[in-house]
Every structure is written in structure tokens, then in C-alpha cells.
């Protein structure tokens, strides 16, 4: 029952249940949605020895905090029907006592004698039974999933040239699969067991990390390898008469297979640098493998060539712009705005220099990211800083809250823009 | 008889564990009720008793309760909890392979609380008493 269902004016004892009182039951603060999910599907608590435990649903991660109280919490479980009439004492006397209580004058407490009468009338009924006691409950706070471990796991054996070669050899022999080649990477379930994230959050992270799924196992792809493959795709498309916005996966796969590239890798490349295109065909598209029509994303392709041109060093901006325009495929127009979370421009005018600084290589944890940002550059204007803060928001905390926590704002003059530096 | 003391709150983080499912057998969950006292109770009498005190509802809606513990009288109100509390029972199982696995089962949910937080009144006999 959700209330004690006491009859007004009728005293009832409250007592510890004779069958025993539990002290080891845990109370977990939930909301109705979470409660329903627990009832219907169940949820899971995850964490290593060193980590704080998290509770994970199908799509969210919560930190668990134990809140203790020095109040005494008496937990009253389902009660049996009270037996009002039969046992023990003289019924009429106690019923009369009960009436005395009911007739009390409001505003005046009852004296001790009346209280004794309460006890006596109460004892002819079953007491309200306390089945358990508690002195704490667990509070849930939604947090960003803890995905730092994921990068390490995905990058243990990134897919690259080596894997192409081994695969080619494997195909020639009957024993290909068993011939000492162990599947590299982790299954989705394996990853789920090792990171403190929900399944949905993990899937999103795998996409944003550009992870490859091969034979049910996930791993990172060597960026140089993938970049070369992209350029080969562009070349092949041009030769085949396809424009970057209307690529056919089946034709690319066919052309590139003869060069030794696995179909799965070609499709993975398309999914990283492009978007699926809806076609008029009635065929059901199921995931990357089933999708045939692709359109390359101009921004992502230009970013690839920008990093290639910079080659890991600082370049004069003017030189960079010229080289970049030359490097991108015909029909694509690069613009510096594309690089707002990929590169930094230091200095101004003819001395301005640009260098690679991809946000994807920065830590996900807000504190560590700010440390990395201020380590690279001591003072940031908001317009330059904001793109590097995308994707690290903690649920329930705005960008302003993060700034207040990790940065210090200052202004040279009242008209000058705000500049952020380390706290 | 039990008597009654007064107290305060504090916070703490709990340590981590591996993978522990929380589930509920059945499609509905039983309602429990929470009675919360701001203090501690102690049995000072010599007799073994499990009786804590006596509850009395004065109004028909049952929202205001009087609880008498020993010679103290407390007043409590029924309030719906801002967020329900799930009552979890820990289950430890040993698989035939010898691995121990832990899980939690939801045995109930608490949506209402009777909170007794006023200063208790000490009861005295009426003058010229019986």
C-alpha cells in the first residue's frame, strides 16, 4: 500500500516485524521513467576498483552517490489485513478509550492517561510492521559517459597496411582464418563491459571516433591509411565518371578490390568522409553495408587535405591557403571556417601562421581539455575557444558553467572582447 | 519502551564494483511506505519488545499523524517523495563454474513518506491525575 491506511481516531501500534527487520536493503532514488526501465528491462551498475560506480541505462549514465542520514528510516512493506476484533483485551473498554481519543479538543494535547489508553486500544489490533530500517539512500546524478578507456582499447591494434597484406595472404590458404591471425579489436559487448557508458552512448562514441567494425570487432583505423584510401576513392571516382556528391559504393568497391582494398574498408571510408544519400529505389537500406549511394562531405574532405598540406608543422597562412585550394578535389571550395576545431592561427597580417590542432585529439574530460587548450595557447577569445568545447558538455552543465569552473575571463578595455585564460 | 533523540545529515561517495544488474521480477512493483524520524530510538526497558510506539491519525485524509514513543509525542505529515525510492535487495549467487555474481532485485518502491520532524512533546500527567 502506498499509505499507512490508518483509520482516523483509531490508534495503532507500530512495531518491528516479528519475522525480522532487514538492515541491508538499499534505497535508490529514481524517477518514474528510470523505474519503468528497471522493471521492464533492468539496468546495470558498472565500475572498476578505482572508479566511482555508475548506473547505466540503455542510453544514459549516472554517477551514484551515497547520501547518509542520521534520521531513522523505518521501511513499512506490504501489510497483512489487520485483525481488528478478536485477540486479547476487553473490546468494549478499549473501544471506549478509542472514542475518548476521537473526541479530543483541538489545540490541546492529550495527557498521559489518554496515551496509556491509546496503547491499550492499539494492542487489540495488529501493529503496523516495520520490515526494514535504513540510514542512507543512493542518489543518481546524470553524467557524461566515461569514454577515456575507449580510445585506448580502439587504438590497441588499428587497422592499416599490415592488415591488408595479412588478409591477402590469408585468402590464399584454406587455413586462412585459423593461421595464427587473431581477430583484432573488441566486440560491442566486450567494449560495453569495459567502459562506463550506456549502449547508445557507446554507439555514438564509436561513430565519432571513426571506429571500424570488422567481423563483429571494433578498432580504430590508421589515419594515414584511411587518408590514402580517401584520395584513391576520389581518383577512382573521377576516372569512373562519378562526382563526389554521387558516389556508388558498389562501383568503387569493385575497382578498388583489384588494388587489394577490402570492401568493408572502402565502405568505412565512405561513412567517415561522407553521408548516405536517399535514393528512389525501394530496396531496404540496412546500415553501411547495404547503402550504395554516398555523397562526400565537403568539409570533412577539405579538412583531410588541410592536415595533409600542413604536414604537422606551422605554415604561413598565405602559403597554406594557396596550397590548400590546389589540393582539394575539383568542385570543392575550402574555407578557413571549416578548420575552426582543426587548426589554430597565430599572429595576424602577413606573419600569420596556421598549424594543426584537431579537437578530436584532445581529451574528452572537461578539466583535462581546458588544461590542454591553455597549454597550447594562454589566452583565448570566445569565438576561437567555443569550437573546441563542443561535445564535452556534461549533462546539466552549460558551457558558461564549464567556463566559470575552468577559465578566468578578463578584458583589456571595456570595449575589448572577453579573453579566457587558465584559472 | 523506546525513547527518542535528535540529529543531522552528511554526504559520501561509494566505491565501485564490476557489472551488477538491477532487475525486477514481475511487471509491477509493490508499494512500501517510509516513516522517518529525526533521531534515534532506543529500548531502555528491560523487557524484550518489538513495539516502537503508537500511531494515531486524527484527520480523515490520514495526512497528519501523531506518534507516541514512550513519553514523547511527535507529529508527522505524509508527504509524497519528490523522487520515488526503489527498495533493492542484494542477491549473491555462485555459478556452477564457481564464479560469484552479485545482482540487485527491486522488492518495492516508496512514493510516500511520513516525516516526523517537529520537536517532540514530553507528556506529563494531568494535575490531580488518576
Short mmCIF file of C-alpha atoms in Angstrom, two decimals:
data_model
loop_
_atom_site.label_atom_id
_atom_site.label_comp_id
_atom_site.label_asym_id
_atom_site.label_seq_id
_atom_site.Cartn_x
_atom_site.Cartn_y
_atom_site.Cartn_z
CA UNK A 1 0.00 0.00 0.00
CA UNK A 2 1.25 3.46 -0.63
CA UNK A 3 -0.04 4.95 2.61
CA UNK A 4 -0.39 3.53 6.10
CA UNK A 5 -4.20 3.47 5.74
CA UNK A 6 -4.85 4.25 9.38
CA UNK A 7 -8.43 4.73 10.43
CA UNK A 8 -8.87 8.22 11.87
CA UNK A 9 -9.25 8.19 15.65
CA UNK A 10 -8.09 4.59 15.93
CA UNK A 11 -4.64 4.24 17.43
CA UNK A 12 -2.39 1.51 16.09
CA UNK A 13 0.92 0.33 17.37
CA UNK A 14 3.93 0.40 15.12
CA UNK A 15 6.45 -2.33 15.82
CA UNK A 16 9.42 -4.15 14.35
CA UNK A 17 8.24 -7.15 12.37
CA UNK A 18 8.47 -10.33 14.44
CA UNK A 19 9.81 -12.25 11.42
CA UNK A 20 12.82 -9.95 11.39
CA UNK A 21 13.91 -6.48 10.41
CA UNK A 22 16.34 -6.09 7.49
CA UNK A 23 19.08 -3.53 7.70
CA UNK A 24 20.77 -4.41 4.43
CA UNK A 25 18.17 -3.25 1.93
CA UNK A 26 19.34 -0.36 -0.24
CA UNK A 27 17.26 2.63 -1.25
CA UNK A 28 17.81 4.03 -4.73
CA UNK A 29 16.37 7.38 -5.70
CA UNK A 30 14.80 7.08 -9.17
CA UNK A 31 12.36 8.93 -11.39
CA UNK A 32 9.31 7.26 -12.91
CA UNK A 33 10.99 6.74 -16.29
CA UNK A 34 14.00 5.05 -14.76
CA UNK A 35 11.79 2.94 -12.52
CA UNK A 36 9.87 1.71 -15.55
CA UNK A 37 13.08 0.86 -17.33
CA UNK A 38 14.30 -1.12 -14.32
CA UNK A 39 11.02 -3.02 -14.14
CA UNK A 40 10.81 -3.76 -17.85
CA UNK A 41 14.39 -4.18 -18.98
CA UNK A 42 16.65 -3.85 -16.00
CA UNK A 43 19.68 -1.60 -15.69
CA UNK A 44 23.27 -2.20 -14.69
CA UNK A 45 25.84 -0.84 -12.22
CA UNK A 46 29.37 -0.62 -13.64
CA UNK A 47 32.77 0.38 -12.38
CA UNK A 48 36.31 -0.75 -11.70
CA UNK A 49 38.03 -0.80 -8.32
CA UNK A 50 39.31 2.73 -8.75
CA UNK A 51 36.26 4.30 -10.33
CA UNK A 52 33.17 5.66 -8.73
CA UNK A 53 30.30 3.30 -9.57
CA UNK A 54 27.92 4.37 -12.31
CA UNK A 55 24.43 3.20 -13.09
CA UNK A 56 23.81 2.70 -16.78
CA UNK A 57 20.50 2.50 -18.61
CA UNK A 58 20.07 1.87 -22.32
CA UNK A 59 21.01 5.44 -23.16
CA UNK A 60 22.25 7.28 -20.07
CA UNK A 61 24.98 7.14 -17.49
CA UNK A 62 24.52 8.24 -13.86
CA UNK A 63 27.05 8.66 -11.09
CA UNK A 64 25.96 7.04 -7.83
CA UNK A 65 26.33 8.96 -4.61
CA UNK A 66 25.55 7.55 -1.21
CA UNK A 67 23.71 10.06 0.92
CA UNK A 68 23.69 9.19 4.60
CA UNK A 69 21.26 10.48 7.13
CA UNK A 70 21.24 10.30 10.87
CA UNK A 71 17.46 10.20 10.72
CA UNK A 72 15.95 6.83 11.34
CA UNK A 73 14.15 5.45 8.34
CA UNK A 74 11.57 2.79 9.08
CA UNK A 75 10.50 0.90 5.98
CA UNK A 76 7.00 -0.46 6.06
CA UNK A 77 6.37 -3.13 3.48
CA UNK A 78 3.09 -4.71 2.41
CA UNK A 79 1.00 -5.48 5.49
CA UNK A 80 -1.45 -8.26 6.00
CA UNK A 81 -5.06 -7.33 6.66
CA UNK A 82 -5.38 -6.16 10.25
CA UNK A 83 -7.43 -8.31 12.54
CA UNK A 84 -9.41 -5.72 14.40
CA UNK A 85 -11.80 -7.56 16.59
CA UNK A 86 -10.57 -10.85 18.03
CA UNK A 87 -7.48 -11.04 20.13
CA UNK A 88 -6.72 -10.10 23.65
CA UNK A 89 -8.20 -7.43 25.75
CA UNK A 90 -11.66 -6.38 26.62
CA UNK A 91 -13.02 -4.87 23.49
CA UNK A 92 -15.65 -2.58 24.94
CA UNK A 93 -13.28 -0.84 27.33
CA UNK A 94 -10.76 -0.22 24.62
CA UNK A 95 -13.34 0.88 22.11
CA UNK A 96 -14.47 3.39 24.69
CA UNK A 97 -10.90 4.54 25.12
CA UNK A 98 -10.67 4.98 21.38
CA UNK A 99 -13.73 7.16 21.43
CA UNK A 100 -12.22 9.33 24.11
CA UNK A 101 -9.30 9.99 21.82
CA UNK A 102 -11.55 10.78 18.91
CA UNK A 103 -13.43 13.33 20.98
CA UNK A 104 -10.33 15.33 21.91
CA UNK A 105 -10.47 19.10 21.93
CA UNK A 106 -8.36 20.51 19.10
CA UNK A 107 -5.35 22.51 20.24
CA UNK A 108 -4.93 20.56 23.45
CA UNK A 109 -2.62 17.60 23.64
CA UNK A 110 -3.73 14.55 25.49
CA UNK A 111 -2.43 13.69 28.94
CA UNK A 112 -0.51 10.60 29.89
CA UNK A 113 -3.59 8.64 30.87
CA UNK A 114 -5.08 9.11 27.47
CA UNK A 115 -1.83 7.95 25.97
CA UNK A 116 -1.98 4.77 28.03
CA UNK A 117 -5.47 4.28 26.69
CA UNK A 118 -4.05 4.57 23.20
CA UNK A 119 -1.66 1.75 23.88
CA UNK A 120 -4.37 -0.44 25.21
CA UNK A 121 -6.76 0.12 22.35
CA UNK A 122 -3.97 -0.18 19.85
CA UNK A 123 -2.84 -3.51 21.17
CA UNK A 124 -6.07 -5.22 20.17
CA UNK A 125 -5.11 -4.76 16.56
CA UNK A 126 -2.13 -5.98 14.61
CA UNK A 127 0.61 -3.37 14.72
CA UNK A 128 1.94 -1.71 11.63
CA UNK A 129 5.00 -3.79 10.94
CA UNK A 130 8.37 -2.27 10.17
CA UNK A 131 10.16 -4.68 7.85
CA UNK A 132 13.42 -2.85 7.45
CA UNK A 133 15.39 0.16 8.58
CA UNK A 134 17.78 2.35 6.67
CA UNK A 135 20.13 5.25 7.26
CA UNK A 136 21.07 6.14 3.70
CA UNK A 137 19.96 6.24 0.11
CA UNK A 138 21.69 6.38 -3.25
CA UNK A 139 21.27 9.49 -5.36
CA UNK A 140 21.77 9.48 -9.10
CA UNK A 141 23.35 12.35 -10.98
CA UNK A 142 23.42 12.17 -14.75
CA UNK A 143 26.98 12.39 -16.03
CA UNK A 144 28.75 12.29 -19.34
CA UNK A 145 29.78 8.72 -20.13
CA UNK A 146 33.37 7.86 -19.16
CA UNK A 147 34.91 7.06 -22.51
CA UNK A 148 38.62 7.73 -21.97
CA UNK A 149 39.27 3.99 -21.83
CA UNK A 150 37.60 3.55 -25.21
CA UNK A 151 40.32 5.31 -27.16
CA UNK A 152 42.99 3.11 -25.65
CA UNK A 153 41.03 -0.02 -26.49
CA UNK A 154 40.27 1.01 -30.08
CA UNK A 155 43.87 2.02 -30.75
CA UNK A 156 45.46 -1.16 -29.47
CA UNK A 157 45.70 -2.53 -32.99
CA UNK A 158 44.47 0.00 -35.52
CA UNK A 159 43.67 -1.30 -38.97
CA UNK A 160 46.32 -0.38 -41.52
CA UNK A 161 48.53 -1.59 -44.33
CA UNK A 162 49.63 -4.63 -42.34
CA UNK A 163 46.10 -5.92 -42.13
CA UNK A 164 45.57 -5.62 -45.87
CA UNK A 165 48.62 -7.72 -46.51
CA UNK A 166 47.80 -10.39 -43.96
CA UNK A 167 44.27 -10.61 -45.26
CA UNK A 168 45.51 -11.12 -48.81
CA UNK A 169 47.77 -13.96 -47.66
CA UNK A 170 45.02 -15.47 -45.58
CA UNK A 171 42.67 -15.70 -48.53
CA UNK A 172 45.10 -17.84 -50.49
CA UNK A 173 45.29 -20.63 -47.98
CA UNK A 174 42.48 -22.82 -46.74
CA UNK A 175 43.57 -22.34 -43.19
CA UNK A 176 43.43 -18.56 -43.64
CA UNK A 177 41.23 -17.88 -40.68
CA UNK A 178 42.96 -20.22 -38.28
CA UNK A 179 46.52 -19.48 -39.42
CA UNK A 180 47.55 -17.56 -36.33
CA UNK A 181 45.66 -14.41 -37.28
CA UNK A 182 43.71 -13.40 -34.23
CA UNK A 183 40.77 -11.08 -34.65
CA UNK A 184 41.90 -7.65 -33.60
CA UNK A 185 39.57 -5.30 -31.79
CA UNK A 186 36.74 -5.79 -29.34
CA UNK A 187 33.14 -6.79 -29.75
CA UNK A 188 30.47 -4.30 -28.82
CA UNK A 189 29.61 -6.30 -25.71
CA UNK A 190 33.25 -6.51 -24.79
CA UNK A 191 33.61 -2.73 -25.01
CA UNK A 192 30.39 -2.22 -23.08
CA UNK A 193 31.79 -4.28 -20.23
CA UNK A 194 34.89 -2.11 -20.06
CA UNK A 195 33.66 1.45 -20.37
CA UNK A 196 31.28 3.26 -18.07
CA UNK A 197 28.73 4.17 -20.69
CA UNK A 198 25.31 3.11 -21.88
CA UNK A 199 24.91 1.16 -25.16
CA UNK A 200 23.54 4.19 -27.00
CA UNK A 201 26.32 6.46 -25.76
CA UNK A 202 28.90 3.86 -26.76
CA UNK A 203 27.49 3.61 -30.27
CA UNK A 204 27.63 7.38 -30.67
CA UNK A 205 31.22 7.42 -29.44
CA UNK A 206 32.26 4.68 -31.89
CA UNK A 207 30.87 6.77 -34.73
CA UNK A 208 32.60 9.95 -33.59
CA UNK A 209 35.90 8.09 -33.13
CA UNK A 210 35.58 6.75 -36.68
CA UNK A 211 35.94 3.17 -35.45
CA UNK A 212 35.76 0.30 -37.92
CA UNK A 213 33.70 -2.82 -37.34
CA UNK A 214 35.14 -5.87 -39.00
CA UNK A 215 33.87 -9.36 -38.31
CA UNK A 216 31.99 -8.09 -35.26
CA UNK A 217 35.07 -6.49 -33.76
CA UNK A 218 35.67 -2.76 -33.38
CA UNK A 219 39.01 -0.99 -33.75
CA UNK A 220 40.45 2.29 -34.90
CA UNK A 221 41.81 2.79 -38.40
CA UNK A 222 45.28 4.19 -39.02
CA UNK A 223 44.58 7.75 -40.19
CA UNK A 224 47.33 7.72 -42.80
CA UNK A 225 45.90 4.55 -44.27
CA UNK A 226 42.40 5.96 -44.31
CA UNK A 227 43.56 9.25 -45.79
CA UNK A 228 45.35 7.45 -48.63
CA UNK A 229 42.23 5.41 -49.23
CA UNK A 230 40.14 8.57 -49.44
CA UNK A 231 42.43 10.01 -52.09
CA UNK A 232 42.28 6.76 -54.01
CA UNK A 233 38.48 6.83 -53.80
CA UNK A 234 38.47 10.38 -55.21
CA UNK A 235 40.81 9.37 -58.03
CA UNK A 236 38.84 6.25 -58.85
CA UNK A 237 35.58 8.18 -58.81
CA UNK A 238 36.96 10.73 -61.23
CA UNK A 239 38.21 8.01 -63.53
CA UNK A 240 34.89 6.28 -63.34
CA UNK A 241 32.91 9.43 -64.12
CA UNK A 242 31.34 9.79 -60.67
CA UNK A 243 31.13 13.15 -58.90
CA UNK A 244 31.99 13.36 -55.15
CA UNK A 245 28.34 14.05 -54.39
CA UNK A 246 27.05 11.00 -56.25
CA UNK A 247 29.30 8.03 -55.50
CA UNK A 248 28.29 4.41 -55.95
CA UNK A 249 29.81 2.16 -53.32
CA UNK A 250 29.43 -0.97 -55.45
CA UNK A 251 31.45 0.51 -58.32
CA UNK A 252 34.17 1.81 -56.02
CA UNK A 253 34.40 -1.49 -54.19
CA UNK A 254 34.77 -3.35 -57.48
CA UNK A 255 37.50 -1.04 -58.78
CA UNK A 256 39.45 -0.97 -55.52
CA UNK A 257 39.25 -4.66 -54.74
CA UNK A 258 41.72 -5.32 -57.50
CA UNK A 259 44.09 -2.94 -55.72
CA UNK A 260 43.82 -5.06 -52.61
CA UNK A 261 41.32 -2.99 -50.63
CA UNK A 262 38.64 -4.85 -48.72
CA UNK A 263 35.02 -3.81 -49.44
CA UNK A 264 34.42 -3.17 -45.74
CA UNK A 265 37.22 -0.63 -45.66
CA UNK A 266 36.01 1.18 -48.74
CA UNK A 267 32.55 1.45 -47.23
CA UNK A 268 34.01 2.55 -43.90
CA UNK A 269 35.91 5.32 -45.68
CA UNK A 270 32.68 6.49 -47.31
CA UNK A 271 30.90 6.53 -43.94
CA UNK A 272 33.67 8.56 -42.30
CA UNK A 273 34.05 11.16 -45.03
CA UNK A 274 30.55 11.16 -46.45
CA UNK A 275 26.86 10.77 -45.88
CA UNK A 276 24.42 8.23 -47.24
CA UNK A 277 22.14 9.55 -49.94
CA UNK A 278 18.47 8.63 -50.07
CA UNK A 279 17.66 7.15 -53.42
CA UNK A 280 14.36 6.47 -55.13
CA UNK A 281 14.99 2.75 -55.04
CA UNK A 282 12.60 0.71 -52.92
CA UNK A 283 15.37 -1.51 -51.60
CA UNK A 284 15.65 -1.52 -47.81
CA UNK A 285 18.89 0.04 -46.68
CA UNK A 286 20.34 -1.64 -43.61
CA UNK A 287 23.43 0.10 -42.35
CA UNK A 288 26.67 0.87 -44.09
CA UNK A 289 26.90 -2.47 -45.87
CA UNK A 290 23.58 -2.02 -47.60
CA UNK A 291 23.98 1.60 -48.60
CA UNK A 292 25.12 2.18 -52.18
CA UNK A 293 24.69 5.88 -52.86
CA UNK A 294 27.03 8.23 -51.00
CA UNK A 295 27.78 11.92 -51.03
CA UNK A 296 31.14 13.07 -49.74
CA UNK A 297 31.05 15.76 -47.08
CA UNK A 298 32.91 18.76 -48.47
CA UNK A 299 34.03 19.97 -45.04
CA UNK A 300 35.43 16.61 -43.96
CA UNK A 301 37.28 16.14 -47.24
CA UNK A 302 38.75 19.63 -47.11
CA UNK A 303 39.84 19.06 -43.51
CA UNK A 304 41.73 15.96 -44.64
CA UNK A 305 43.62 17.95 -47.26
CA UNK A 306 44.25 20.81 -44.85
CA UNK A 307 46.07 18.49 -42.43
CA UNK A 308 47.92 16.95 -45.34
CA UNK A 309 49.13 20.33 -46.54
CA UNK A 310 50.16 21.47 -43.04
CA UNK A 311 52.07 18.24 -42.58
CA UNK A 312 52.30 18.64 -38.82
CA UNK A 313 54.18 21.96 -38.83
CA UNK A 314 53.30 25.66 -38.78
CA UNK A 315 52.90 27.32 -42.16
CA UNK A 316 52.50 30.88 -43.34
CA UNK A 317 48.77 31.35 -43.77
CA UNK A 318 49.10 32.78 -47.23
CA UNK A 319 51.16 29.80 -48.40
CA UNK A 320 48.72 27.43 -46.77
CA UNK A 321 45.66 28.95 -48.44
CA UNK A 322 47.24 28.63 -51.89
CA UNK A 323 48.34 25.03 -51.36
CA UNK A 324 45.04 24.05 -49.86
CA UNK A 325 42.99 25.39 -52.75
CA UNK A 326 45.21 23.41 -55.06
CA UNK A 327 44.93 20.16 -53.11
CA UNK A 328 41.18 19.82 -52.73
CA UNK A 329 39.18 17.96 -55.39
CA UNK A 330 37.75 19.85 -58.31
CA UNK A 331 34.41 21.37 -57.40
CA UNK A 332 35.17 21.77 -53.70
CA UNK A 333 35.88 25.18 -52.16
CA UNK A 334 37.91 25.26 -48.96
CA UNK A 335 37.31 27.96 -46.36
CA UNK A 336 39.10 28.67 -43.10
CA UNK A 337 35.81 28.39 -41.24
CA UNK A 338 35.94 24.63 -41.88
CA UNK A 339 39.05 24.45 -39.69
CA UNK A 340 37.62 26.14 -36.59
CA UNK A 341 38.10 23.00 -34.49
CA UNK A 342 41.00 21.61 -36.53
CA UNK A 343 43.71 24.25 -36.63
CA UNK A 344 44.96 27.37 -34.90
CA UNK A 345 46.08 30.63 -36.47
CA UNK A 346 48.71 32.52 -34.50
CA UNK A 347 49.65 36.10 -35.20
CA UNK A 348 47.99 38.30 -37.78
CA UNK A 349 48.57 40.00 -41.10
CA UNK A 350 51.38 38.74 -43.37
CA UNK A 351 53.05 36.95 -40.43
CA UNK A 352 50.03 34.84 -39.56
CA UNK A 353 50.79 31.13 -39.26
CA UNK A 354 48.49 28.15 -39.20
CA UNK A 355 49.12 24.78 -37.52
CA UNK A 356 47.20 21.55 -36.98
CA UNK A 357 45.26 21.30 -33.74
CA UNK A 358 42.38 18.82 -34.11
CA UNK A 359 39.79 18.77 -31.33
CA UNK A 360 39.40 15.01 -31.82
CA UNK A 361 42.91 14.50 -30.44
CA UNK A 362 42.12 16.42 -27.24
CA UNK A 363 40.96 14.77 -24.00
CA UNK A 364 37.22 14.41 -23.53
CA UNK A 365 37.25 15.19 -19.83
CA UNK A 366 36.46 18.91 -19.43
CA UNK A 367 39.21 19.63 -16.90
CA UNK A 368 41.85 17.90 -18.99
CA UNK A 369 40.65 19.54 -22.18
CA UNK A 370 40.90 23.04 -20.73
CA UNK A 371 44.38 22.20 -19.48
CA UNK A 372 45.38 21.08 -22.99
CA UNK A 373 43.86 24.21 -24.56
CA UNK A 374 45.56 26.63 -22.18
CA UNK A 375 48.78 24.68 -22.54
CA UNK A 376 48.78 25.35 -26.26
CA UNK A 377 47.67 28.96 -26.01
CA UNK A 378 47.47 31.02 -22.83
CA UNK A 379 44.70 33.40 -23.87
CA UNK A 380 41.67 32.62 -25.99
CA UNK A 381 38.86 34.71 -27.37
CA UNK A 382 35.46 33.10 -27.14
CA UNK A 383 34.97 32.67 -30.90
CA UNK A 384 38.22 30.71 -31.16
CA UNK A 385 37.60 28.72 -27.98
CA UNK A 386 33.99 27.66 -28.49
CA UNK A 387 34.52 25.12 -31.32
CA UNK A 388 36.96 23.21 -29.09
CA UNK A 389 34.36 22.87 -26.35
CA UNK A 390 31.77 21.16 -28.49
CA UNK A 391 30.97 17.64 -27.43
CA UNK A 392 32.43 17.82 -23.94
CA UNK A 393 29.38 19.20 -22.22
CA UNK A 394 28.37 17.45 -19.05
CA UNK A 395 24.62 16.85 -18.82
CA UNK A 396 23.06 19.58 -16.78
CA UNK A 397 26.03 21.93 -17.11
CA UNK A 398 26.06 24.71 -19.65
CA UNK A 399 29.13 25.98 -21.49
CA UNK A 400 29.03 29.02 -19.20
CA UNK A 401 29.23 26.78 -16.15
CA UNK A 402 32.25 25.00 -17.60
CA UNK A 403 33.94 28.30 -18.36
CA UNK A 404 33.34 29.56 -14.86
CA UNK A 405 34.83 26.42 -13.42
CA UNK A 406 37.95 26.09 -15.54
CA UNK A 407 38.71 29.51 -17.00
CA UNK A 408 39.18 33.07 -15.95
CA UNK A 409 37.75 35.87 -18.06
CA UNK A 410 39.44 39.23 -18.49
CA UNK A 411 39.13 42.31 -20.68
CA UNK A 412 41.84 44.77 -21.74
CA UNK A 413 39.33 47.59 -22.07
CA UNK A 414 35.57 47.67 -21.53
CA UNK A 415 35.10 47.55 -25.31
CA UNK A 416 37.58 44.79 -25.99
CA UNK A 417 36.28 41.22 -26.34
CA UNK A 418 36.46 38.83 -23.37
CA UNK A 419 39.61 36.78 -23.22
CA UNK A 420 39.82 33.47 -21.33
CA UNK A 421 42.86 32.07 -19.59
CA UNK A 422 43.63 29.34 -17.10
CA UNK A 423 42.33 29.65 -13.55
CA UNK B 1 9.69 1.30 25.78
CA UNK B 2 11.66 3.29 23.25
CA UNK B 3 12.87 6.83 23.66
CA UNK B 4 13.93 9.36 21.14
CA UNK B 5 17.00 11.53 20.17
CA UNK B 6 17.80 14.34 17.60
CA UNK B 7 20.38 14.56 14.70
CA UNK B 8 21.86 15.79 11.24
CA UNK B 9 22.86 14.83 7.57
CA UNK B 10 26.13 14.18 5.71
CA UNK B 11 27.37 13.07 2.24
CA UNK B 12 29.68 10.37 0.97
CA UNK B 13 30.66 8.65 -2.29
CA UNK B 14 30.51 4.89 -2.52
CA UNK B 15 33.25 2.73 -4.02
CA UNK B 16 32.99 0.99 -7.39
CA UNK B 17 32.24 -2.61 -8.35
CA UNK B 18 32.22 -4.55 -11.64
CA UNK B 19 29.00 -5.30 -13.51
CA UNK B 20 25.94 -5.66 -11.33
CA UNK B 21 22.46 -5.90 -12.82
CA UNK B 22 19.45 -4.33 -11.18
CA UNK B 23 16.22 -6.00 -12.15
CA UNK B 24 12.68 -6.60 -11.10
CA UNK B 25 10.93 -9.92 -11.31
CA UNK B 26 7.39 -9.35 -12.39
CA UNK B 27 5.89 -6.44 -14.25
CA UNK B 28 4.70 -4.37 -11.33
CA UNK B 29 6.29 -3.35 -8.11
CA UNK B 30 4.88 -3.38 -4.57
CA UNK B 31 4.37 -0.09 -2.75
CA UNK B 32 6.17 0.45 0.52
CA UNK B 33 5.93 3.36 2.93
CA UNK B 34 8.70 5.28 4.67
CA UNK B 35 8.34 6.52 8.22
CA UNK B 36 11.19 8.86 9.01
CA UNK B 37 12.14 10.06 12.47
CA UNK B 38 14.66 12.78 13.09
CA UNK B 39 16.68 10.93 15.65
CA UNK B 40 17.24 7.50 17.09
CA UNK B 41 15.17 5.23 19.21
CA UNK B 42 16.41 3.04 21.99
CA UNK B 43 14.81 0.40 24.12
CA UNK B 44 15.51 1.43 27.69
CA UNK B 45 13.24 -1.02 29.40
CA UNK B 46 14.45 -4.41 30.44
CA UNK B 47 11.83 -6.33 28.58
CA UNK B 48 12.31 -7.55 25.03
CA UNK B 49 9.77 -5.78 22.93
CA UNK B 50 9.46 -5.04 19.29
CA UNK B 51 6.87 -2.33 19.80
CA UNK B 52 8.12 1.13 18.89
CA UNK B 53 5.15 3.29 19.63
CA UNK B 54 1.58 4.12 18.78
CA UNK B 55 0.34 5.89 15.69
CA UNK B 56 -2.82 7.89 15.54
CA UNK B 57 -4.38 9.54 12.54
CA UNK B 58 -6.50 12.50 13.50
CA UNK B 59 -7.95 13.74 10.23
CA UNK B 60 -9.89 11.65 7.74
CA UNK B 61 -7.33 12.22 4.99
CA UNK B 62 -4.68 10.48 7.07
CA UNK B 63 -2.04 13.08 6.26
CA UNK B 64 -1.23 14.16 9.79
CA UNK B 65 -0.14 11.54 12.28
CA UNK B 66 0.65 11.54 15.93
CA UNK B 67 3.31 9.09 17.06
CA UNK B 68 3.82 8.33 20.71
CA UNK B 69 7.11 6.74 21.66
CA UNK B 70 7.48 6.20 25.37
CA UNK B 71 6.55 9.51 26.93
CA UNK B 72 7.34 11.55 23.82
CA UNK B 73 4.75 12.59 21.31
CA UNK B 74 5.74 13.51 17.80
CA UNK B 75 3.73 14.94 14.97
CA UNK B 76 4.33 13.84 11.43
CA UNK B 77 2.98 14.63 7.99
CA UNK B 78 2.59 12.44 4.99
CA UNK B 79 4.42 13.94 2.03
CA UNK B 80 4.88 12.46 -1.40
CA UNK B 81 8.57 11.95 -2.12
CA UNK B 82 9.95 14.28 -4.80
CA UNK B 83 11.50 11.20 -6.37
CA UNK B 84 10.39 7.65 -5.59
CA UNK B 85 12.83 5.36 -3.80
CA UNK B 86 13.31 1.85 -5.13
CA UNK B 87 13.92 -0.73 -2.41
CA UNK B 88 16.71 -3.08 -3.51
CA UNK B 89 17.64 -6.49 -2.17
CA UNK B 90 21.16 -7.73 -2.86
CA UNK B 91 21.43 -11.28 -4.24
CA UNK B 92 24.73 -13.12 -4.28
CA UNK B 93 24.86 -16.16 -6.49
CA UNK B 94 27.51 -18.78 -7.12
CA UNK B 95 27.52 -20.21 -10.63
CA UNK B 96 28.41 -23.88 -11.20
CA UNK B 97 31.76 -22.67 -12.54
CA UNK B 98 32.42 -21.20 -9.14
CA UNK B 99 32.13 -17.51 -10.05
CA UNK B 100 30.33 -15.27 -7.64
CA UNK B 101 27.86 -12.88 -9.16
CA UNK B 102 26.01 -10.09 -7.49
CA UNK B 103 22.71 -8.57 -8.54
CA UNK B 104 20.02 -6.39 -7.06
CA UNK B 105 16.34 -7.10 -7.13
CA UNK B 106 13.70 -4.40 -6.75
CA UNK B 107 11.42 -5.59 -3.97
CA UNK B 108 9.38 -2.43 -3.61
CA UNK B 109 9.03 1.27 -4.31
CA UNK B 110 8.40 4.09 -1.84
CA UNK B 111 6.43 7.08 -3.05
CA UNK B 112 5.17 8.45 0.26
CA UNK B 113 6.95 9.39 3.43
CA UNK B 114 5.62 10.12 6.90
CA UNK B 115 8.13 12.60 8.20
CA UNK B 116 8.29 13.34 11.90
CA UNK B 117 10.44 16.41 12.26
CA UNK B 118 8.82 18.60 14.85
CA UNK B 119 10.27 18.84 18.33
CA UNK B 120 8.78 16.06 20.40
CA UNK B 121 6.43 16.93 23.22
CA UNK B 122 7.03 15.33 26.55
CA UNK B 123 3.83 14.04 28.03
CA UNK B 124 3.05 14.66 31.65
CA UNK B 125 0.12 13.54 33.71
CA UNK B 126 -2.69 16.00 34.17
CA UNK B 127 -2.61 17.69 37.56
CA UNK B 128 -4.75 15.91 40.09
CA UNK B 129 -4.31 12.84 37.88
CA UNK B 130 -5.66 9.32 38.31
#
